[in-house]
XYZ file of C-alpha atoms in Angstrom:
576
model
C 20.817 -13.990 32.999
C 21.937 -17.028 31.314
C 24.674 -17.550 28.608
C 21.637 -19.067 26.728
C 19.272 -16.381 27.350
C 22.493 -13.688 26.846
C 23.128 -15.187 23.357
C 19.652 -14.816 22.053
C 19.131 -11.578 23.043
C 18.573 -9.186 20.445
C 20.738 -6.073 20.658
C 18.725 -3.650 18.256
C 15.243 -5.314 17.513
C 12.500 -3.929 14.809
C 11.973 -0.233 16.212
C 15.195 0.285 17.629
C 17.643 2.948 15.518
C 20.762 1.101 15.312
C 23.838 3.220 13.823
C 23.613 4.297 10.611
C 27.416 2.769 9.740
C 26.153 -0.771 11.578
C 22.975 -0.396 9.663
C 24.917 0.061 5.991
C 27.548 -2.672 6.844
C 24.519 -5.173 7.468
C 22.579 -3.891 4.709
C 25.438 -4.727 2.311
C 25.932 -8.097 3.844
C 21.943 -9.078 3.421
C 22.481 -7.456 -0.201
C 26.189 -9.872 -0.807
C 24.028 -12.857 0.115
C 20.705 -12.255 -1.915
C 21.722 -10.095 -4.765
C 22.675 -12.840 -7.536
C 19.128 -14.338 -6.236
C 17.534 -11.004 -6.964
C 18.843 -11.011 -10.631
C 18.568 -14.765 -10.797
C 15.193 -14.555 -13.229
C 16.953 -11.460 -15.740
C 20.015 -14.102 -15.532
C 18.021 -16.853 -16.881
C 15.911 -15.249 -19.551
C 19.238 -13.677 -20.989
C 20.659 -17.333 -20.790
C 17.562 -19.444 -22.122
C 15.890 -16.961 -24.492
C 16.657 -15.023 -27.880
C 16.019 -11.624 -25.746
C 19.076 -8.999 -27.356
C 21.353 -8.001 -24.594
C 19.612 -4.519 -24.276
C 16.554 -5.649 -23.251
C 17.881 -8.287 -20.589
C 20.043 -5.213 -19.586
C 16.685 -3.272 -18.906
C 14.766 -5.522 -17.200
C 18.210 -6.354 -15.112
C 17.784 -2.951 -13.664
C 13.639 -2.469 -13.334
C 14.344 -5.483 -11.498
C 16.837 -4.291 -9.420
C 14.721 -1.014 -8.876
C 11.412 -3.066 -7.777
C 13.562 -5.287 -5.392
C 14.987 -1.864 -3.822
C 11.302 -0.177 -4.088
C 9.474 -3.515 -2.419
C 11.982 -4.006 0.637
C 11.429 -0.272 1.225
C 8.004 -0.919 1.699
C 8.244 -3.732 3.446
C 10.554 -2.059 6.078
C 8.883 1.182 6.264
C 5.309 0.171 6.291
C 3.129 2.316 4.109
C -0.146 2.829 5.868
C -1.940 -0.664 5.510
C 1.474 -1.600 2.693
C 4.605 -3.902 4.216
C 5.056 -5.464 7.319
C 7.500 -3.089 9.156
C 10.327 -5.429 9.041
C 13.429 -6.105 7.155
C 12.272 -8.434 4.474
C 14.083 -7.928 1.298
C 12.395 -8.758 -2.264
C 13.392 -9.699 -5.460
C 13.156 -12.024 -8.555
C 11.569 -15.298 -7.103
C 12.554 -19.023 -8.621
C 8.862 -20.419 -8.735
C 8.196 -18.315 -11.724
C 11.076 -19.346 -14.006
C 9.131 -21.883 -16.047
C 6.137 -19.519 -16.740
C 8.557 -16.192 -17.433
C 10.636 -17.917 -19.671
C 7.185 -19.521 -21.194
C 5.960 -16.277 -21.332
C 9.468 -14.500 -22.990
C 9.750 -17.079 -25.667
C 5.651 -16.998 -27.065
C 5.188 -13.346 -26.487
C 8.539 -11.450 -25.610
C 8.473 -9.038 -22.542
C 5.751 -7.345 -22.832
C 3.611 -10.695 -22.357
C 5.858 -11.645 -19.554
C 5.139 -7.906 -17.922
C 1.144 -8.781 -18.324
C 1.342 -12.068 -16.841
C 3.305 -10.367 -13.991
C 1.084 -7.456 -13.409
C -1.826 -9.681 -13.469
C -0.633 -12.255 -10.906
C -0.729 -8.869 -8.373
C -4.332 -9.354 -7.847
C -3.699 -12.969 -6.723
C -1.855 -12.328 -3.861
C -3.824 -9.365 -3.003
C -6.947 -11.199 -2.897
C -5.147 -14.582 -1.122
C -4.385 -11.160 1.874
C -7.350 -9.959 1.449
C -9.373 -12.888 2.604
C -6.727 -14.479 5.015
C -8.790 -13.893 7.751
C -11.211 -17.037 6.199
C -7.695 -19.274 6.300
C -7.128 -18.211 9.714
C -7.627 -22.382 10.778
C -5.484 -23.390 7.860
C -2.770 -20.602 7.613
C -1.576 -21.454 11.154
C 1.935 -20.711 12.389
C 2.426 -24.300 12.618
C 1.501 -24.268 8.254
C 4.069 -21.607 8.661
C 7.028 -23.025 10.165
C 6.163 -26.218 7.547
C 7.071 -23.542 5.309
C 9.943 -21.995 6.144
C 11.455 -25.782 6.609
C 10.559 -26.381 3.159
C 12.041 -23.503 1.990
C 15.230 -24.781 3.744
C 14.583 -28.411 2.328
C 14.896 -26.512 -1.094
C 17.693 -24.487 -0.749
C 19.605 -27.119 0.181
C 20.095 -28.626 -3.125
C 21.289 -25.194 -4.383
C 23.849 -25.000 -1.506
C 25.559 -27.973 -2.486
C 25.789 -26.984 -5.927
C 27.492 -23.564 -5.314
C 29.595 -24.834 -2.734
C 30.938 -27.348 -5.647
C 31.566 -24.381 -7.241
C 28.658 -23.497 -9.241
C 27.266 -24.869 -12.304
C 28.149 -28.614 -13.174
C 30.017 -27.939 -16.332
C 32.384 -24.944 -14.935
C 35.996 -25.866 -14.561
C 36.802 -27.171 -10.891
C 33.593 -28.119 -10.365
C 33.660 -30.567 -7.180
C 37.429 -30.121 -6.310
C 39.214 -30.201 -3.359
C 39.412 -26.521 -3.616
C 36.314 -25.714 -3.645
C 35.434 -28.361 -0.811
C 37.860 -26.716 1.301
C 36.634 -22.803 0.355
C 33.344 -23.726 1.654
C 34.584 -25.764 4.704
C 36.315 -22.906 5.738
C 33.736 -20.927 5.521
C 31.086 -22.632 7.205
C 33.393 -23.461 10.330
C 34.360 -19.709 10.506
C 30.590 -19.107 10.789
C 29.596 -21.628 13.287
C 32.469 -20.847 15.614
C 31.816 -17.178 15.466
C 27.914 -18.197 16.274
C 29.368 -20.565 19.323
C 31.790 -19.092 21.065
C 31.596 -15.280 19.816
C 31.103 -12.458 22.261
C 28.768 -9.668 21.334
C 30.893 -7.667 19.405
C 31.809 -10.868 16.858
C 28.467 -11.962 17.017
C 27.482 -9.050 15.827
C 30.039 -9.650 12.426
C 29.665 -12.860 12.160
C 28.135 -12.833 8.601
C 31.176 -10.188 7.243
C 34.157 -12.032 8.848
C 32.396 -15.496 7.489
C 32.410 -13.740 4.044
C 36.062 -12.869 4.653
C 37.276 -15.804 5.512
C 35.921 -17.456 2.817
C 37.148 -14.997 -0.454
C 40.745 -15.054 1.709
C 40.753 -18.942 1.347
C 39.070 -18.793 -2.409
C 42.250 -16.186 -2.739
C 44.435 -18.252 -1.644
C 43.416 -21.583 -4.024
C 43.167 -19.347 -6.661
C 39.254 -19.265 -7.153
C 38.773 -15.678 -6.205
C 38.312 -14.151 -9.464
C 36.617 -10.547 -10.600
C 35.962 -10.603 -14.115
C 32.763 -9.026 -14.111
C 34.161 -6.221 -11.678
C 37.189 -5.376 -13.672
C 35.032 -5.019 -17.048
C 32.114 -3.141 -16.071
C 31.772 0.790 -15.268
C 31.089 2.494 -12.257
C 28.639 4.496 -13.247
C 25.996 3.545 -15.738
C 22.301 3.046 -17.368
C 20.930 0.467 -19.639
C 19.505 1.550 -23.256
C 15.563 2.442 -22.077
C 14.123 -0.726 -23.432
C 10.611 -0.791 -21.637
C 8.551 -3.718 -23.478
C 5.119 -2.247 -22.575
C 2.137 -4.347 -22.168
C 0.908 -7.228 -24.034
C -3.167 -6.262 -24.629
C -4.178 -8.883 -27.161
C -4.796 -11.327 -25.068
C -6.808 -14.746 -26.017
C -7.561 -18.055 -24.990
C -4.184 -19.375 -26.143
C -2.596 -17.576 -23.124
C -5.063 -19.051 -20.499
C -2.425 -22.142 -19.375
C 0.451 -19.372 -19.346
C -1.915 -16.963 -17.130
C -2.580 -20.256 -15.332
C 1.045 -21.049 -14.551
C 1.931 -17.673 -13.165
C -1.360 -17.888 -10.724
C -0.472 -20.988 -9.234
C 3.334 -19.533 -8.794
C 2.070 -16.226 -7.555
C -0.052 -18.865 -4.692
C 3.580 -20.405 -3.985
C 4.960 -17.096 -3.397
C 1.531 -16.392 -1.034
C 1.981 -19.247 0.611
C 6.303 -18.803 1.542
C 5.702 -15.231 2.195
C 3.287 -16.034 4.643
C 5.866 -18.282 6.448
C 8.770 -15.379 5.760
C 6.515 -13.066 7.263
C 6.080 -15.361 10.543
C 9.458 -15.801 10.523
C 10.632 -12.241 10.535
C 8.643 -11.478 13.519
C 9.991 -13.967 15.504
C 13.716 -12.636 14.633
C 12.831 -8.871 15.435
C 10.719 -8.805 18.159
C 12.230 -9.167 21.996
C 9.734 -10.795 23.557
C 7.958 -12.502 20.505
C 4.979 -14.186 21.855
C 2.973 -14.555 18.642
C 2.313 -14.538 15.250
C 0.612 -10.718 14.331
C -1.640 -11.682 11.379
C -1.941 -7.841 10.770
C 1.615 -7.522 9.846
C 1.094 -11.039 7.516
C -1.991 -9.380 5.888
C -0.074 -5.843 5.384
C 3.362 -7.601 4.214
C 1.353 -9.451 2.116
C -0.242 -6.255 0.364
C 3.557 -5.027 -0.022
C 4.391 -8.243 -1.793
C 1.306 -7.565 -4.344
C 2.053 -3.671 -5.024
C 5.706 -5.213 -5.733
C 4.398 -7.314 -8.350
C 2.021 -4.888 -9.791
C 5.468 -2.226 -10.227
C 7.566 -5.039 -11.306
C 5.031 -5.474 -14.167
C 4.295 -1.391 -14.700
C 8.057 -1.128 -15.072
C 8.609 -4.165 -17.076
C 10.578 -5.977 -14.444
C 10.554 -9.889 -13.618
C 8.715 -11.308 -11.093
C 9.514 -10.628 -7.468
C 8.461 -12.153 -3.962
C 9.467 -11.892 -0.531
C 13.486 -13.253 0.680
C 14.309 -15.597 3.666
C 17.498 -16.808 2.317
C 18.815 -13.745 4.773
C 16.566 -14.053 7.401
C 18.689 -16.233 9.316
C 21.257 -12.936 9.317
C 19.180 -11.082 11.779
C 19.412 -13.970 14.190
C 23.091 -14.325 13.872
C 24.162 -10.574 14.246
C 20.686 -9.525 16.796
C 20.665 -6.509 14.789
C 16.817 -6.395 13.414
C 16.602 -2.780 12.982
C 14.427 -1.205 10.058
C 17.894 1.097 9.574
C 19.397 -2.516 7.720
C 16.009 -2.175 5.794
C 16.654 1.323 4.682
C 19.983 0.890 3.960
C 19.879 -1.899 2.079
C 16.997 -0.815 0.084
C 19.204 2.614 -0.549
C 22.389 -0.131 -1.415
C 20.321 -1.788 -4.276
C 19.009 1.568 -5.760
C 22.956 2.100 -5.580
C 23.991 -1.096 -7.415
C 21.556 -0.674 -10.171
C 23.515 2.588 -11.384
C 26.990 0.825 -10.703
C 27.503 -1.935 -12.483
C 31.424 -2.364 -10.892
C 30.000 -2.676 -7.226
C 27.188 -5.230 -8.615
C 29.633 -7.212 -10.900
C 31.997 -7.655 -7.576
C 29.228 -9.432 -5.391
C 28.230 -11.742 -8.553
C 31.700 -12.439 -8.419
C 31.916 -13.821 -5.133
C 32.895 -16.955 -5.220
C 30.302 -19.964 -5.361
C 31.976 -22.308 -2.376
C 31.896 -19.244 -0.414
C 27.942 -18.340 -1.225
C 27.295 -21.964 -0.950
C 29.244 -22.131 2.292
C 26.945 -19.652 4.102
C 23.540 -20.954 2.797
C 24.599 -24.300 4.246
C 24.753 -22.411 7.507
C 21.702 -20.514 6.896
C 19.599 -23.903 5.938
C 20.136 -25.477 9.091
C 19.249 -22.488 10.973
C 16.118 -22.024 9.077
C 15.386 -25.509 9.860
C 15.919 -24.472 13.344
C 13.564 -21.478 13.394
C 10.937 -23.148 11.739
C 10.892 -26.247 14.146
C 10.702 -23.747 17.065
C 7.650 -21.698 15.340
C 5.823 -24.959 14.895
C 6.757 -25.874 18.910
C 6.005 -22.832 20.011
C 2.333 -23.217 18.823
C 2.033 -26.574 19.630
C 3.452 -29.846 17.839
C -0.102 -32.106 18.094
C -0.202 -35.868 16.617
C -2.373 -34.174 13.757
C 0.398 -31.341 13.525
C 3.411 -33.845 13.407
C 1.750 -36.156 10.526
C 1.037 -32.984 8.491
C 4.767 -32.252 9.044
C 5.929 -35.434 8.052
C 4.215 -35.616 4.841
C 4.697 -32.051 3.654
C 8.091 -32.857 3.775
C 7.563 -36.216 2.316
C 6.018 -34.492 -0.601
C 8.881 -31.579 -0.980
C 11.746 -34.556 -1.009
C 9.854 -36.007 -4.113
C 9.082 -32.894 -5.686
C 12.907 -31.549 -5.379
C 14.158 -35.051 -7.435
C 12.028 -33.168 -10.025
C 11.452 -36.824 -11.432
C 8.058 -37.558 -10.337
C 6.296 -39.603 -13.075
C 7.331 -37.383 -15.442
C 5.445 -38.891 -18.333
C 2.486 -38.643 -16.417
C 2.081 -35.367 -14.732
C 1.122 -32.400 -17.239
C 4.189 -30.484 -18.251
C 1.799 -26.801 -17.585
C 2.120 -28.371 -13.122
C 6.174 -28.204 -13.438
C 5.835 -24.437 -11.352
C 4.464 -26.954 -8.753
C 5.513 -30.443 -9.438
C 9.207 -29.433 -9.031
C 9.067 -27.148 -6.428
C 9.580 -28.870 -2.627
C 7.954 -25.331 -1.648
C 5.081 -25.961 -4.107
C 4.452 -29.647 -3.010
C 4.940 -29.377 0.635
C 3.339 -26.358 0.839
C -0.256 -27.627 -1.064
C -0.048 -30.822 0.930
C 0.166 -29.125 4.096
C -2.685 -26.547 3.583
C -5.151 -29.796 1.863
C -4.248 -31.683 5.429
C -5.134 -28.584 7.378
C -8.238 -27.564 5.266
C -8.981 -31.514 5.759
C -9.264 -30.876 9.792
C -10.364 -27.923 9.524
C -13.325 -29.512 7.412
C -14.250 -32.910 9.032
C -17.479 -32.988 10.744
C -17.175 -32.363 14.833
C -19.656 -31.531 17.346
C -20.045 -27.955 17.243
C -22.268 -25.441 18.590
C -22.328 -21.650 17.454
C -24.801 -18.686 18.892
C -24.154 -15.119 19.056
C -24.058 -12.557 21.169
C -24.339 -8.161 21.774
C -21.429 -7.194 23.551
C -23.703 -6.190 26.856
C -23.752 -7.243 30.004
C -27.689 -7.959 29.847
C -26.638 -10.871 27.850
C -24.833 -12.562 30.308
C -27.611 -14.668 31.459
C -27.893 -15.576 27.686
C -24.651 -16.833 27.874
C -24.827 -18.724 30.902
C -27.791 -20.449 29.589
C -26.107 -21.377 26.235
C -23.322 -23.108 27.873
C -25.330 -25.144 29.999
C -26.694 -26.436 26.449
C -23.079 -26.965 25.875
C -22.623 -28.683 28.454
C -25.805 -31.529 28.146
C -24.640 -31.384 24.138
C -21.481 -32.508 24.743
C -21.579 -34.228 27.734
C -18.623 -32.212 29.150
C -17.790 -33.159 33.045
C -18.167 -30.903 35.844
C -14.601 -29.946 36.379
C -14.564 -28.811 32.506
C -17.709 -27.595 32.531
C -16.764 -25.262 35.343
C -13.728 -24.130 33.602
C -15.330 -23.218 30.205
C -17.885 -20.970 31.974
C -15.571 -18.983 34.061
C -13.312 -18.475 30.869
C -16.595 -17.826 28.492
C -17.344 -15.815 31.125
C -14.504 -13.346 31.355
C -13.674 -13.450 28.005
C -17.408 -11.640 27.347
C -16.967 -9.375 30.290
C -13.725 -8.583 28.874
C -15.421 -7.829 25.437
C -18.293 -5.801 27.162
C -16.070 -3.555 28.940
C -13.812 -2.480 25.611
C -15.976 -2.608 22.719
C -17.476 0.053 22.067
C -20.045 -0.196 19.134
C -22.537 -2.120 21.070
C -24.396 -2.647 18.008
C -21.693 -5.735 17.067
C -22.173 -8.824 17.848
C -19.864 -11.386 19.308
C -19.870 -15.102 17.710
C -19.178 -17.539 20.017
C -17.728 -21.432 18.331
C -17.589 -23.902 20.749
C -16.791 -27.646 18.970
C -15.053 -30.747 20.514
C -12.158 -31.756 19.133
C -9.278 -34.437 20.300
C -7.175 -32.053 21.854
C -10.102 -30.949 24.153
C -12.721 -28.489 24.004
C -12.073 -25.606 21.567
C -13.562 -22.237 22.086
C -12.899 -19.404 19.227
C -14.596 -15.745 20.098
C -15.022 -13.219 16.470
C -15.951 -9.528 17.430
C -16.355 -7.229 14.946
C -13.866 -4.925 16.465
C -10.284 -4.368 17.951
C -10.191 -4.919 21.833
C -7.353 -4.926 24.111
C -5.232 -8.094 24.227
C -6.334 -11.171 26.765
C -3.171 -13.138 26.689
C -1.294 -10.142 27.938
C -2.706 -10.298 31.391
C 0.552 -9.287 34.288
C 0.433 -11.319 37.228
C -1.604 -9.846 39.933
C -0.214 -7.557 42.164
C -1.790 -7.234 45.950
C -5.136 -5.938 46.499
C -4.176 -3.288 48.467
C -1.825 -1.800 46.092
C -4.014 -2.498 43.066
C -6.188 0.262 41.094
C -9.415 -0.208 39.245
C -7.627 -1.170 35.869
C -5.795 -3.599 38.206
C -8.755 -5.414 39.498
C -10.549 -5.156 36.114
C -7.835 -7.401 34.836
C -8.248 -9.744 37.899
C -10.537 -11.812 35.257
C -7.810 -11.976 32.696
C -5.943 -13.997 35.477
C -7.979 -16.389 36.066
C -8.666 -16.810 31.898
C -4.699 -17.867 31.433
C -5.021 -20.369 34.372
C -8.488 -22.011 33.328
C -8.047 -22.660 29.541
C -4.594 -22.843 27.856
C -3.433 -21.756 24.616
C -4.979 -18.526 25.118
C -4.231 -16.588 21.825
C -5.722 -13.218 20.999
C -5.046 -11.516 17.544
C -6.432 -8.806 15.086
C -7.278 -9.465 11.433
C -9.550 -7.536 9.304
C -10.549 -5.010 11.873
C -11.927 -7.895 13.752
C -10.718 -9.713 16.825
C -10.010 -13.242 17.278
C -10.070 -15.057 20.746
C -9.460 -18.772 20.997
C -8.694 -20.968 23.683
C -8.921 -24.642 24.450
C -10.409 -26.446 27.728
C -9.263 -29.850 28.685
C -11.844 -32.603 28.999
């Protein structure tokens, strides 16, 4: 093995049951980086509204609750709820302008309507994701997750200057140095760590950092030393806003198009996550997208039941299972049980919020660039096209100008700022118009259908030789195209067994050659998982049955095969 493939290895990946002392350690360390993130909205509404200190104490801790509630379903998986990985939630930044709308022209209880009825959004964008299977690509997804990078950027520089602009030491040498310190200890660790440092990487970064914020006098724990250990907020529960009217259409408005946002990044944290907690990741499963998307609705629909702000799927700590290799659903658990924990002790919460900003800053720095990495290798691994690259180039284009969050300002309507000012946002809506764009321009395309039997095999043969005159495809393409149409249906014919289905066969032309996409109305048995063939006179009947398979993966490339729906999804391409 090499020291390349060595260092990527993951040591306990999704379904593995890593220690339970390994699993709390991590969990905390996921929590350390997140937590001020998952209290960021209760921050701001106690900040920027007239909300009494009880009440931003209450929804403080139904926030806290939902965050713990929503990764636990996430990481366990619920039936047909969360995607079975560690993906933490909590209070998401693309609703701040609509939940402090929402606070200040109808108190809580408004903002805990708007939230419970943004739910259905997401749930219906999951729902029908199987009709955005062309636009919601991994490649759309790895656009994501570098915007989400793009934007955290900004925010990393700021803490690692210490925080806020108008704190004291804000910019210093100090605070330069903290987060230098910090990042280097990281990096090395990363570089030139054996498994066993690797594996504390993000702790002994965290370390280092508070020892040198310590040592410059930064390191301070005023929130720590003044709150309890134990304790619960006055019961404050703001209820539910039910006279509604058309003056709350633009704020019900706002909080749609930031519940899309959150849609749209999930999708890409849910891509993401796979990739860091699967072994051999080969490809996106747009089950677990569709399920962890469900998760991220019934989060939202507690978080307004409970009176909570608005929550939405974490990759700030994503990065964290790459650097430690530990993606076991024990770190899910634990730190789940760790924020259930924090919301009944406010000491152990007031410590992380006082970690010190260069420090925080320090390791998001780190964690940018390696989400920048992972979502350059999801878009490569899918393939980086001419088309693919200029959609790339200006969704990031159109993040850059939405994070200077000075784009004509006395143009664009003030109700767009969820959007305007959000790189995510931006990006994110350009990318998905350019895809629906391709995805919509007129091609030569043929479509017929098909019952999964064998008697229809003549059927099929004939069709394609339509194809063939319709398209003026050559002979060496042509040839190719049949034998993979062909195996693909015998494939189909063997394993489905409601004959009564039909298969839809899309054939259309495009620049990259000649794309072929197979919908059957139920789940079959992979094609791109085909072994290499093994001698004939050692092989079985299953063996030789998947003979056909073979000779798919070497005829047509890009082979992918996934589930959505309860349907199956087959689509390859054939060079002309």
């Amino acid at each position: 093995m090499t020291l390349r493939a060595d260092s990527d290895r993951i040591l306990h990946a999704a379904d593995d049951k890593a220690g339970w002392g390994l699993s709390l350690l991590l969990g905390l360390t996921h929590v350390s980086l997140i937590f001020d993130g998952i209290i960021f909205l209760p921050i701001m509404i106690g900040k920027a509204t007239l909300t009494p200190p009880e009440q931003v104490a209450f929804v403080t801790f139904a926030t806290i609750i939902v965050a713990a509630l929503g990764t636990l379903i996430q990481t366990l998986r619920v039936g047909r709820i969360g995607c079975g990985f560690v993906l933490f939630m909590g209070s998401y930044s693309a609703f701040l302008a609509c939940t402090l709308g929402a606070v200040r022209m109808g108190g809580l209880e408004l903002m805990a309507t708007m939230t419970l009825l943004s739910a259905p959004v997401v749930f219906f964008y999951s729902y029908f994701l199987r009709f955005l299977r062309h636009i919601v690509t991994p490649q759309i997804g790895g656009i994501m997750i570098i915007l989400v990078a793009l934007s955290l950027m900004p925010i990393a520089i700021e803490l690692w200057q210490g925080g806020l602009p108008d704190r004291p030491g804000f910019g210093s040498a100090s605070n330069y140095i903290v987060g230098v310190i910090t990042m280097s200890a990281l990096v090395l660790l990363m570089l030139f760590g054996n498994t066993t440092l690797r594996l504390w990487t993000p702790l002994l970064g965290l370390g280092a950092g508070c020892a040198a914020a310590w040592f410059f006098g930064i390191l301070e724990l005023e929130q720590a030393v003044s709150a309890p250990w134990i304790g619960l907020p006055q019961w404050a529960w703001p209820g539910l806003e039910l006279d509604l009217g058309l003056s709350h259409v633009p704020l019900l408005a706002a909080f749609v198009m930031a519940a899309v946002v959150s849609s749209m990044e999930g999708t890409g944290n849910i891509m993401l996550v796979q990739q860091f907690s699967l072994r051999r990741f080969r490809k996106v499963d747009y089950q677990r997208v569709q399920t962890g998307l469900y998760g991220d609705a019934v989060a939202k629909g507690l978080a307004g039941l409970s009176g909570a702000a608005p929550v939405a799927t974490f990759c700030d700590n994503l990065p964290l299972l790459k650097m430690t290799r530990v993606a076991s659903r024990r770190v899910g658990l634990m730190g789940a049980a760790i924020l259930f924990a924090l919301a009944f002790m406010p000491k152990i919460s007031g410590f992380l919020l006082d970690l010190p900003a260069p420090v925080i800053g320090g390791m998001l720095v780190v964690i940018c660039g390696m989400l920048f990495a992972a979502g350059i290798s999801l878009i490569i691994s899918s393939g980086l096209s001419f088309q693919i690259g200029l959609i790339l180039g200006l969704s990031l284009c159109a993040g850059l100008v939405a994070e200077t969050r000075n784009f004509f300002p006395d143009v664009m309507p003030v109700a767009l700022s969820p959007v305007l000012q959000s790189g995510v946002a931006m990006g994110g809506f350009v990318a998905m118009a350019m895809s629906l764009l391709l995805v919509l321009f007129p091609k030569p395309q043929m479509t017929f259908r098909l019952l999964p039997r064998t008697e229809e095999m003549p059927k099929l043969l004939a069709t394609l030789e339509d194809v063939r005159h319709k398209f003026k495809i050559s002979d060496t393409a042509f040839h190719r195209l049949r034998l993979s149409c062909e195996e693909t249906f015998s494939h189909l014919c063997e394993h489905v067994a409601d004959e009564g289905k039909t298969c839809l066969f899309d054939i259309q032309r495009k620049e990259e050659g000649m794309f072929v996409e197979i919908i059957c109305g139920s789940q079959v048995e992979d094609v791109d998982r085909c072994p290499p063939p093994i001698h004939p006179s050692c092989a079985n009947d299953q063996d030789l049955s998947r003979l056909g398979l073979f000779l798919l993966a070497k005829m047509a490339r890009d082979v992918l095969h996934f589930h959505l729906s309860g349907n199956t999804y087959i689509t390859f391409y054939i060079d002309d």
